[in-house]
Amino acid sequence: KKFNNFWMGKFLQQNNFIKPDKPVRLYGLDLARFLAFAGMVFVNFKVVMGAETGAIWAQSFLGFLEGKAAATFVILAGIGLGIGAGRNAENSFNLVILKRAGFLFVIGMLNALIFPADILHYYALYFVFGLLLIRQPVKVIAGVALLLPFIFLLLAAIFDYEAGWNWKTLDYAGFWSFEGFFRNLLFNGFHPLVPWMSFLLLGFILARLKLAQKRTHNMLMLTGAVALGLAYLLSGFLSGLDPELAEISGVVPMPPMPLYMLAGSGAGVLVIGICLAVLSAGVHGRVFSWLKIFITTGRQALSLYIFHIFIGMGILEAFGLLGGLNSQIAVFAAGLFIIASIIYATIWARYFKGGPFELLMRRMTG
């Protein structure tokens, strides 16, 4: 009880859902969005370029980012939804989010025609189910978030996780069939509802913290680092005990076992904590000016995510760079695209207040 009171007083802005205090622009979240976007570009370019070999540094760098950049992206979406829910009436907010879920689903399915690992059509499902929990007490949200990874573990024991998959080509047979599509969406796709929904729910919880306060930033960094380190330590320990335990104690995103969920959550919370700390209210103006281009780019993460599929991967295909390349080339190509994205976003922001798809989504959904 004393710990709960300490938590409530020091860090938690609201346990039961109430309207938060006067809105404050948290530039650190925009910076975190940029980092999540950049991480996803590195990982996704690795996938489409078939970069399974190469220098150890490149392999290690890309391997570490796998699943963590996307997890951070989803956590940030949860924070955004959580903050938005506190500032808007329930009925109007829910309607807008349902419309946006529809918008993201359509865009995501178009993405999937080119890049099967698209995350946006999964977002649509996260948003719909998220509305059922977004105004619940923290204990309820946390309970569901903790339960989902173990539900996945149970499902993996009952059903065939590898159904539909060709792991050499990452093709999914039957994706466009009713059964295959929903199996992929709910259970064994790249970012299935169970257990990936937990990342969104974690974002809901973070949205209720006093995110503008330094002590919260420190708590996030410490908690994230401990969770990330613990996931890897437990994975190594359990894998060494028994080969069968190795199958359920991995920290890779596929299959998304509980320790991967812990590692992804830890990485996301750590990155968000660092970004909030770097761009806290008391930060020197020079630091902000140095990071402004990344903040501006982060605000257009949705558009840039779509562009990295339609434009970035289109360019790779045009130059014959899909499949059979090494990790160094994937890192170099992704780096070039990220630099181009920063330049584009900086120029675009001089004339518009949001990215093209952000503006289109707001116009179409409210």
PDB file of C-alpha atoms in Angstrom, residues 37-263:
ATOM      1  CA  PHE A  37      10.729   5.272 -37.642  1.00  0.00           C
ATOM      2  CA  ALA A  38      14.464   5.155 -38.364  1.00  0.00           C
ATOM      3  CA  GLY A  39      14.792   1.808 -36.610  1.00  0.00           C
ATOM      4  CA  MET A  40      11.939   0.357 -38.638  1.00  0.00           C
ATOM      5  CA  VAL A  41      13.540   1.534 -41.887  1.00  0.00           C
ATOM      6  CA  PHE A  42      16.771  -0.267 -40.978  1.00  0.00           C
ATOM      7  CA  VAL A  43      14.917  -3.470 -40.080  1.00  0.00           C
ATOM      8  CA  ASN A  44      12.525  -3.446 -43.030  1.00  0.00           C
ATOM      9  CA  PHE A  45      15.247  -2.710 -45.570  1.00  0.00           C
ATOM     10  CA  LYS A  46      17.154  -5.649 -44.115  1.00  0.00           C
ATOM     11  CA  VAL A  47      14.100  -7.866 -44.667  1.00  0.00           C
ATOM     12  CA  VAL A  48      13.411  -6.890 -48.285  1.00  0.00           C
ATOM     13  CA  MET A  49      17.116  -6.874 -49.213  1.00  0.00           C
ATOM     14  CA  GLY A  50      17.543 -10.370 -47.790  1.00  0.00           C
ATOM     15  CA  ALA A  51      20.491  -9.225 -45.688  1.00  0.00           C
ATOM     16  CA  GLU A  52      21.108 -12.385 -43.680  1.00  0.00           C
ATOM     17  CA  THR A  53      24.902 -12.256 -43.888  1.00  0.00           C
ATOM     18  CA  GLY A  54      27.551  -9.584 -43.537  1.00  0.00           C
ATOM     19  CA  ALA A  55      29.830  -7.866 -41.069  1.00  0.00           C
ATOM     20  CA  ILE A  56      29.278  -8.689 -37.415  1.00  0.00           C
ATOM     21  CA  TRP A  57      28.664  -5.029 -36.486  1.00  0.00           C
ATOM     22  CA  ALA A  58      25.928  -4.653 -39.106  1.00  0.00           C
ATOM     23  CA  GLN A  59      24.318  -7.982 -38.241  1.00  0.00           C
ATOM     24  CA  SER A  60      24.358  -7.142 -34.533  1.00  0.00           C
ATOM     25  CA  PHE A  61      22.991  -3.644 -35.089  1.00  0.00           C
ATOM     26  CA  LEU A  62      20.110  -4.802 -37.275  1.00  0.00           C
ATOM     27  CA  GLY A  63      19.425  -7.827 -35.093  1.00  0.00           C
ATOM     28  CA  PHE A  64      19.139  -5.705 -31.963  1.00  0.00           C
ATOM     29  CA  LEU A  65      16.667  -3.343 -33.655  1.00  0.00           C
ATOM     30  CA  GLU A  66      14.383  -6.167 -34.810  1.00  0.00           C
ATOM     31  CA  GLY A  67      11.071  -5.942 -33.015  1.00  0.00           C
ATOM     32  CA  LYS A  68      12.197  -3.138 -30.720  1.00  0.00           C
ATOM     33  CA  ALA A  69      11.732  -0.227 -33.126  1.00  0.00           C
ATOM     34  CA  ALA A  70       8.253  -1.458 -34.049  1.00  0.00           C
ATOM     35  CA  ALA A  71       7.396  -2.029 -30.379  1.00  0.00           C
ATOM     36  CA  THR A  72       8.439   1.548 -29.596  1.00  0.00           C
ATOM     37  CA  PHE A  73       6.251   2.745 -32.467  1.00  0.00           C
ATOM     38  CA  VAL A  74       3.218   0.972 -30.975  1.00  0.00           C
ATOM     39  CA  ILE A  75       3.942   2.188 -27.433  1.00  0.00           C
ATOM     40  CA  LEU A  76       4.098   5.760 -28.751  1.00  0.00           C
ATOM     41  CA  ALA A  77       0.767   5.245 -30.497  1.00  0.00           C
ATOM     42  CA  GLY A  78      -0.688   4.156 -27.164  1.00  0.00           C
ATOM     43  CA  ILE A  79       0.673   7.269 -25.458  1.00  0.00           C
ATOM     44  CA  GLY A  80      -0.828   9.457 -28.166  1.00  0.00           C
ATOM     45  CA  LEU A  81      -4.218   7.769 -27.861  1.00  0.00           C
ATOM     46  CA  GLY A  82      -4.110   7.930 -24.073  1.00  0.00           C
ATOM     47  CA  ILE A  83      -3.325  11.644 -24.037  1.00  0.00           C
ATOM     48  CA  GLY A  84      -5.946  12.324 -26.706  1.00  0.00           C
ATOM     49  CA  ALA A  85      -8.615  10.415 -24.802  1.00  0.00           C
ATOM     50  CA  GLY A  86      -8.030  12.622 -21.773  1.00  0.00           C
ATOM     51  CA  ARG A  87      -8.571  15.800 -23.755  1.00  0.00           C
ATOM     52  CA  ASN A  88     -11.721  14.843 -25.662  1.00  0.00           C
ATOM     53  CA  ALA A  89     -15.262  13.718 -24.942  1.00  0.00           C
ATOM     54  CA  GLU A  90     -15.611   9.940 -25.008  1.00  0.00           C
ATOM     55  CA  ASN A  91     -18.168   9.543 -27.806  1.00  0.00           C
ATOM     56  CA  SER A  92     -16.549  11.977 -30.219  1.00  0.00           C
ATOM     57  CA  PHE A  93     -13.064  10.608 -29.479  1.00  0.00           C
ATOM     58  CA  ASN A  94     -14.149   7.001 -30.019  1.00  0.00           C
ATOM     59  CA  LEU A  95     -15.778   7.870 -33.339  1.00  0.00           C
ATOM     60  CA  VAL A  96     -12.652   9.629 -34.584  1.00  0.00           C
ATOM     61  CA  ILE A  97     -10.424   6.712 -33.557  1.00  0.00           C
ATOM     62  CA  LEU A  98     -12.705   4.187 -35.264  1.00  0.00           C
ATOM     63  CA  LYS A  99     -12.523   6.254 -38.446  1.00  0.00           C
ATOM     64  CA  ARG A 100      -8.753   6.437 -38.161  1.00  0.00           C
ATOM     65  CA  ALA A 101      -8.591   2.687 -37.629  1.00  0.00           C
ATOM     66  CA  GLY A 102     -10.474   2.269 -40.901  1.00  0.00           C
ATOM     67  CA  PHE A 103      -8.126   4.700 -42.644  1.00  0.00           C
ATOM     68  CA  LEU A 104      -5.031   2.879 -41.365  1.00  0.00           C
ATOM     69  CA  PHE A 105      -6.496  -0.495 -42.308  1.00  0.00           C
ATOM     70  CA  VAL A 106      -7.020   0.568 -45.925  1.00  0.00           C
ATOM     71  CA  ILE A 107      -3.552   2.129 -46.188  1.00  0.00           C
ATOM     72  CA  GLY A 108      -2.028  -0.882 -44.465  1.00  0.00           C
ATOM     73  CA  MET A 109      -3.625  -3.352 -46.856  1.00  0.00           C
ATOM     74  CA  LEU A 110      -2.268  -1.344 -49.782  1.00  0.00           C
ATOM     75  CA  ASN A 111       1.153  -1.483 -48.123  1.00  0.00           C
ATOM     76  CA  ALA A 112       0.802  -5.244 -47.699  1.00  0.00           C
ATOM     77  CA  LEU A 113       0.563  -5.652 -51.469  1.00  0.00           C
ATOM     78  CA  ILE A 114       4.198  -4.547 -51.606  1.00  0.00           C
ATOM     79  CA  PHE A 115       5.523  -5.314 -48.132  1.00  0.00           C
ATOM     80  CA  PRO A 116       3.800  -8.144 -46.209  1.00  0.00           C
ATOM     81  CA  ALA A 117       5.366  -7.012 -42.909  1.00  0.00           C
ATOM     82  CA  ASP A 118       3.306  -3.792 -42.885  1.00  0.00           C
ATOM     83  CA  ILE A 119       2.255  -2.768 -39.386  1.00  0.00           C
ATOM     84  CA  LEU A 120      -0.549  -0.286 -40.134  1.00  0.00           C
ATOM     85  CA  HIS A 121      -3.310  -2.831 -40.750  1.00  0.00           C
ATOM     86  CA  TYR A 122      -2.469  -4.331 -37.354  1.00  0.00           C
ATOM     87  CA  TYR A 123      -2.711  -0.839 -35.861  1.00  0.00           C
ATOM     88  CA  ALA A 124      -6.324  -0.704 -36.961  1.00  0.00           C
ATOM     89  CA  LEU A 125      -7.133  -3.726 -34.819  1.00  0.00           C
ATOM     90  CA  TYR A 126      -5.098  -2.422 -31.875  1.00  0.00           C
ATOM     91  CA  PHE A 127      -7.062   0.837 -31.969  1.00  0.00           C
ATOM     92  CA  VAL A 128     -10.469  -0.863 -32.069  1.00  0.00           C
ATOM     93  CA  PHE A 129      -9.725  -3.151 -29.129  1.00  0.00           C
ATOM     94  CA  GLY A 130      -7.849  -0.388 -27.352  1.00  0.00           C
ATOM     95  CA  LEU A 131     -11.019   1.676 -27.109  1.00  0.00           C
ATOM     96  CA  LEU A 132     -12.466  -1.009 -24.834  1.00  0.00           C
ATOM     97  CA  LEU A 133      -9.714  -0.410 -22.268  1.00  0.00           C
ATOM     98  CA  ILE A 134      -8.431   3.118 -22.721  1.00  0.00           C
ATOM     99  CA  ARG A 135     -10.589   4.606 -19.937  1.00  0.00           C
ATOM    100  CA  GLN A 136     -10.206   1.714 -17.507  1.00  0.00           C
ATOM    101  CA  PRO A 137      -8.131   1.931 -14.291  1.00  0.00           C
ATOM    102  CA  VAL A 138      -4.392   1.347 -14.634  1.00  0.00           C
ATOM    103  CA  LYS A 139      -4.625  -1.982 -12.784  1.00  0.00           C
ATOM    104  CA  VAL A 140      -7.076  -3.330 -15.360  1.00  0.00           C
ATOM    105  CA  ILE A 141      -4.976  -2.167 -18.312  1.00  0.00           C
ATOM    106  CA  ALA A 142      -1.784  -3.537 -16.758  1.00  0.00           C
ATOM    107  CA  GLY A 143      -3.469  -6.846 -15.988  1.00  0.00           C
ATOM    108  CA  VAL A 144      -4.546  -7.351 -19.596  1.00  0.00           C
ATOM    109  CA  ALA A 145      -1.124  -6.250 -20.884  1.00  0.00           C
ATOM    110  CA  LEU A 146       0.615  -8.792 -18.639  1.00  0.00           C
ATOM    111  CA  LEU A 147      -1.832 -11.550 -19.536  1.00  0.00           C
ATOM    112  CA  LEU A 148      -1.608 -11.305 -23.343  1.00  0.00           C
ATOM    113  CA  PRO A 149       1.960 -12.690 -23.701  1.00  0.00           C
ATOM    114  CA  PHE A 150       0.974 -15.759 -21.720  1.00  0.00           C
ATOM    115  CA  ILE A 151      -2.208 -16.173 -23.743  1.00  0.00           C
ATOM    116  CA  PHE A 152       0.027 -16.217 -26.806  1.00  0.00           C
ATOM    117  CA  LEU A 153       2.178 -18.883 -25.151  1.00  0.00           C
ATOM    118  CA  LEU A 154      -0.946 -20.997 -24.615  1.00  0.00           C
ATOM    119  CA  LEU A 155      -2.125 -20.459 -28.200  1.00  0.00           C
ATOM    120  CA  ALA A 156       1.308 -21.439 -29.520  1.00  0.00           C
ATOM    121  CA  ALA A 157       1.065 -24.687 -27.553  1.00  0.00           C
ATOM    122  CA  ILE A 158      -2.376 -25.462 -28.992  1.00  0.00           C
ATOM    123  CA  PHE A 159      -2.110 -24.223 -32.584  1.00  0.00           C
ATOM    124  CA  ASP A 160       0.589 -24.418 -35.237  1.00  0.00           C
ATOM    125  CA  TYR A 161       2.479 -21.125 -35.117  1.00  0.00           C
ATOM    126  CA  GLU A 162       4.243 -21.902 -38.397  1.00  0.00           C
ATOM    127  CA  ALA A 163       0.989 -22.391 -40.334  1.00  0.00           C
ATOM    128  CA  GLY A 164       1.155 -20.513 -43.629  1.00  0.00           C
ATOM    129  CA  TRP A 165       4.806 -19.520 -43.328  1.00  0.00           C
ATOM    130  CA  ASN A 166       7.713 -20.122 -45.668  1.00  0.00           C
ATOM    131  CA  TRP A 167      10.529 -18.921 -43.411  1.00  0.00           C
ATOM    132  CA  LYS A 168      13.124 -18.836 -46.196  1.00  0.00           C
ATOM    133  CA  THR A 169      11.164 -16.337 -48.293  1.00  0.00           C
ATOM    134  CA  LEU A 170       8.929 -14.906 -45.513  1.00  0.00           C
ATOM    135  CA  ASP A 171       5.924 -15.543 -47.744  1.00  0.00           C
ATOM    136  CA  TYR A 172       2.630 -16.326 -46.021  1.00  0.00           C
ATOM    137  CA  ALA A 173       0.441 -18.795 -47.914  1.00  0.00           C
ATOM    138  CA  GLY A 174      -3.246 -17.955 -47.726  1.00  0.00           C
ATOM    139  CA  PHE A 175      -2.739 -14.400 -46.469  1.00  0.00           C
ATOM    140  CA  TRP A 176      -5.533 -13.191 -48.732  1.00  0.00           C
ATOM    141  CA  SER A 177      -7.929 -15.953 -47.665  1.00  0.00           C
ATOM    142  CA  PHE A 178     -10.376 -15.426 -44.804  1.00  0.00           C
ATOM    143  CA  GLU A 179      -8.804 -18.047 -42.534  1.00  0.00           C
ATOM    144  CA  GLY A 180      -5.210 -17.148 -43.326  1.00  0.00           C
ATOM    145  CA  PHE A 181      -5.758 -13.416 -42.985  1.00  0.00           C
ATOM    146  CA  PHE A 182      -7.324 -13.599 -39.539  1.00  0.00           C
ATOM    147  CA  ARG A 183      -4.824 -16.197 -38.318  1.00  0.00           C
ATOM    148  CA  ASN A 184      -2.068 -13.826 -39.405  1.00  0.00           C
ATOM    149  CA  LEU A 185      -3.777 -10.798 -37.888  1.00  0.00           C
ATOM    150  CA  LEU A 186      -4.591 -12.359 -34.532  1.00  0.00           C
ATOM    151  CA  PHE A 187      -1.907 -14.963 -33.880  1.00  0.00           C
ATOM    152  CA  ASN A 188       1.062 -15.625 -36.157  1.00  0.00           C
ATOM    153  CA  GLY A 189       1.642 -12.571 -38.331  1.00  0.00           C
ATOM    154  CA  PHE A 190       4.478 -10.085 -38.073  1.00  0.00           C
ATOM    155  CA  HIS A 191       2.712  -8.026 -35.372  1.00  0.00           C
ATOM    156  CA  PRO A 192      -0.322 -10.056 -34.217  1.00  0.00           C
ATOM    157  CA  LEU A 193      -2.965  -8.699 -31.864  1.00  0.00           C
ATOM    158  CA  VAL A 194      -1.966 -11.359 -29.335  1.00  0.00           C
ATOM    159  CA  PRO A 195       0.405 -10.387 -27.809  1.00  0.00           C
ATOM    160  CA  TRP A 196       1.392  -7.104 -29.542  1.00  0.00           C
ATOM    161  CA  MET A 197      -1.653  -5.344 -28.141  1.00  0.00           C
ATOM    162  CA  SER A 198       0.306  -5.237 -24.871  1.00  0.00           C
ATOM    163  CA  PHE A 199       2.590  -2.554 -26.301  1.00  0.00           C
ATOM    164  CA  LEU A 200      -0.374  -0.276 -26.998  1.00  0.00           C
ATOM    165  CA  LEU A 201      -1.700  -0.884 -23.484  1.00  0.00           C
ATOM    166  CA  LEU A 202       1.702  -0.012 -22.050  1.00  0.00           C
ATOM    167  CA  GLY A 203       1.405   3.274 -23.924  1.00  0.00           C
ATOM    168  CA  PHE A 204      -1.984   3.876 -22.281  1.00  0.00           C
ATOM    169  CA  ILE A 205      -0.335   3.491 -18.878  1.00  0.00           C
ATOM    170  CA  LEU A 206       2.571   5.779 -19.761  1.00  0.00           C
ATOM    171  CA  ALA A 207       0.099   8.422 -20.943  1.00  0.00           C
ATOM    172  CA  ARG A 208      -1.143   8.698 -17.357  1.00  0.00           C
ATOM    173  CA  LEU A 209       2.302   9.458 -15.954  1.00  0.00           C
ATOM    174  CA  LYS A 210       3.575  12.959 -15.264  1.00  0.00           C
ATOM    175  CA  LEU A 211       5.586  12.877 -18.463  1.00  0.00           C
ATOM    176  CA  ALA A 212       6.864  16.439 -18.174  1.00  0.00           C
ATOM    177  CA  GLN A 213       8.649  15.764 -14.872  1.00  0.00           C
ATOM    178  CA  LYS A 214      12.327  14.869 -14.550  1.00  0.00           C
ATOM    179  CA  ARG A 215      11.706  12.188 -11.913  1.00  0.00           C
ATOM    180  CA  THR A 216       9.388  10.433 -14.366  1.00  0.00           C
ATOM    181  CA  HIS A 217      12.080  10.534 -17.050  1.00  0.00           C
ATOM    182  CA  ASN A 218      14.570   8.971 -14.644  1.00  0.00           C
ATOM    183  CA  MET A 219      12.074   6.322 -13.617  1.00  0.00           C
ATOM    184  CA  LEU A 220      11.348   5.442 -17.269  1.00  0.00           C
ATOM    185  CA  MET A 221      15.033   5.162 -18.136  1.00  0.00           C
ATOM    186  CA  LEU A 222      15.781   2.985 -15.113  1.00  0.00           C
ATOM    187  CA  THR A 223      12.717   0.765 -15.567  1.00  0.00           C
ATOM    188  CA  GLY A 224      13.324   0.367 -19.291  1.00  0.00           C
ATOM    189  CA  ALA A 225      17.003  -0.496 -18.861  1.00  0.00           C
ATOM    190  CA  VAL A 226      16.258  -3.035 -16.120  1.00  0.00           C
ATOM    191  CA  ALA A 227      13.473  -4.686 -18.148  1.00  0.00           C
ATOM    192  CA  LEU A 228      15.636  -4.878 -21.272  1.00  0.00           C
ATOM    193  CA  GLY A 229      18.630  -6.270 -19.412  1.00  0.00           C
ATOM    194  CA  LEU A 230      16.521  -8.718 -17.420  1.00  0.00           C
ATOM    195  CA  ALA A 231      14.920 -10.086 -20.583  1.00  0.00           C
ATOM    196  CA  TYR A 232      18.306 -10.895 -22.104  1.00  0.00           C
ATOM    197  CA  LEU A 233      19.702 -12.329 -18.867  1.00  0.00           C
ATOM    198  CA  LEU A 234      16.690 -14.593 -18.344  1.00  0.00           C
ATOM    199  CA  SER A 235      16.735 -15.655 -21.980  1.00  0.00           C
ATOM    200  CA  GLY A 236      20.383 -16.670 -21.787  1.00  0.00           C
ATOM    201  CA  PHE A 237      19.920 -18.428 -18.450  1.00  0.00           C
ATOM    202  CA  LEU A 238      16.808 -20.391 -19.438  1.00  0.00           C
ATOM    203  CA  SER A 239      18.196 -21.326 -22.845  1.00  0.00           C
ATOM    204  CA  GLY A 240      21.248 -22.810 -21.158  1.00  0.00           C
ATOM    205  CA  LEU A 241      19.170 -24.926 -18.789  1.00  0.00           C
ATOM    206  CA  ASP A 242      17.183 -26.901 -21.338  1.00  0.00           C
ATOM    207  CA  PRO A 243      16.869 -26.878 -25.152  1.00  0.00           C
ATOM    208  CA  GLU A 244      13.094 -27.013 -24.809  1.00  0.00           C
ATOM    209  CA  LEU A 245      13.131 -23.894 -22.641  1.00  0.00           C
ATOM    210  CA  ALA A 246      15.109 -22.144 -25.379  1.00  0.00           C
ATOM    211  CA  GLU A 247      12.045 -22.388 -27.618  1.00  0.00           C
ATOM    212  CA  ILE A 248       9.917 -20.297 -25.273  1.00  0.00           C
ATOM    213  CA  SER A 249      12.560 -17.974 -23.842  1.00  0.00           C
ATOM    214  CA  GLY A 250      13.688 -16.173 -26.975  1.00  0.00           C
ATOM    215  CA  VAL A 251      13.925 -12.392 -27.316  1.00  0.00           C
ATOM    216  CA  VAL A 252      13.321 -12.334 -31.078  1.00  0.00           C
ATOM    217  CA  PRO A 253      10.017 -10.884 -32.364  1.00  0.00           C
ATOM    218  CA  MET A 254       8.933 -14.064 -34.138  1.00  0.00           C
ATOM    219  CA  PRO A 255       7.561 -15.892 -32.294  1.00  0.00           C
ATOM    220  CA  PRO A 256       6.799 -13.116 -29.773  1.00  0.00           C
ATOM    221  CA  MET A 257       7.425 -14.994 -26.548  1.00  0.00           C
ATOM    222  CA  PRO A 258       7.010 -13.314 -23.119  1.00  0.00           C
ATOM    223  CA  LEU A 259      10.704 -12.404 -22.819  1.00  0.00           C
ATOM    224  CA  TYR A 260      10.600 -10.710 -26.223  1.00  0.00           C
ATOM    225  CA  MET A 261       7.622  -8.678 -25.006  1.00  0.00           C
ATOM    226  CA  LEU A 262       9.638  -7.714 -21.926  1.00  0.00           C
ATOM    227  CA  ALA A 263      12.645  -6.748 -24.062  1.00  0.00           C
TER     228      ALA A 263
END
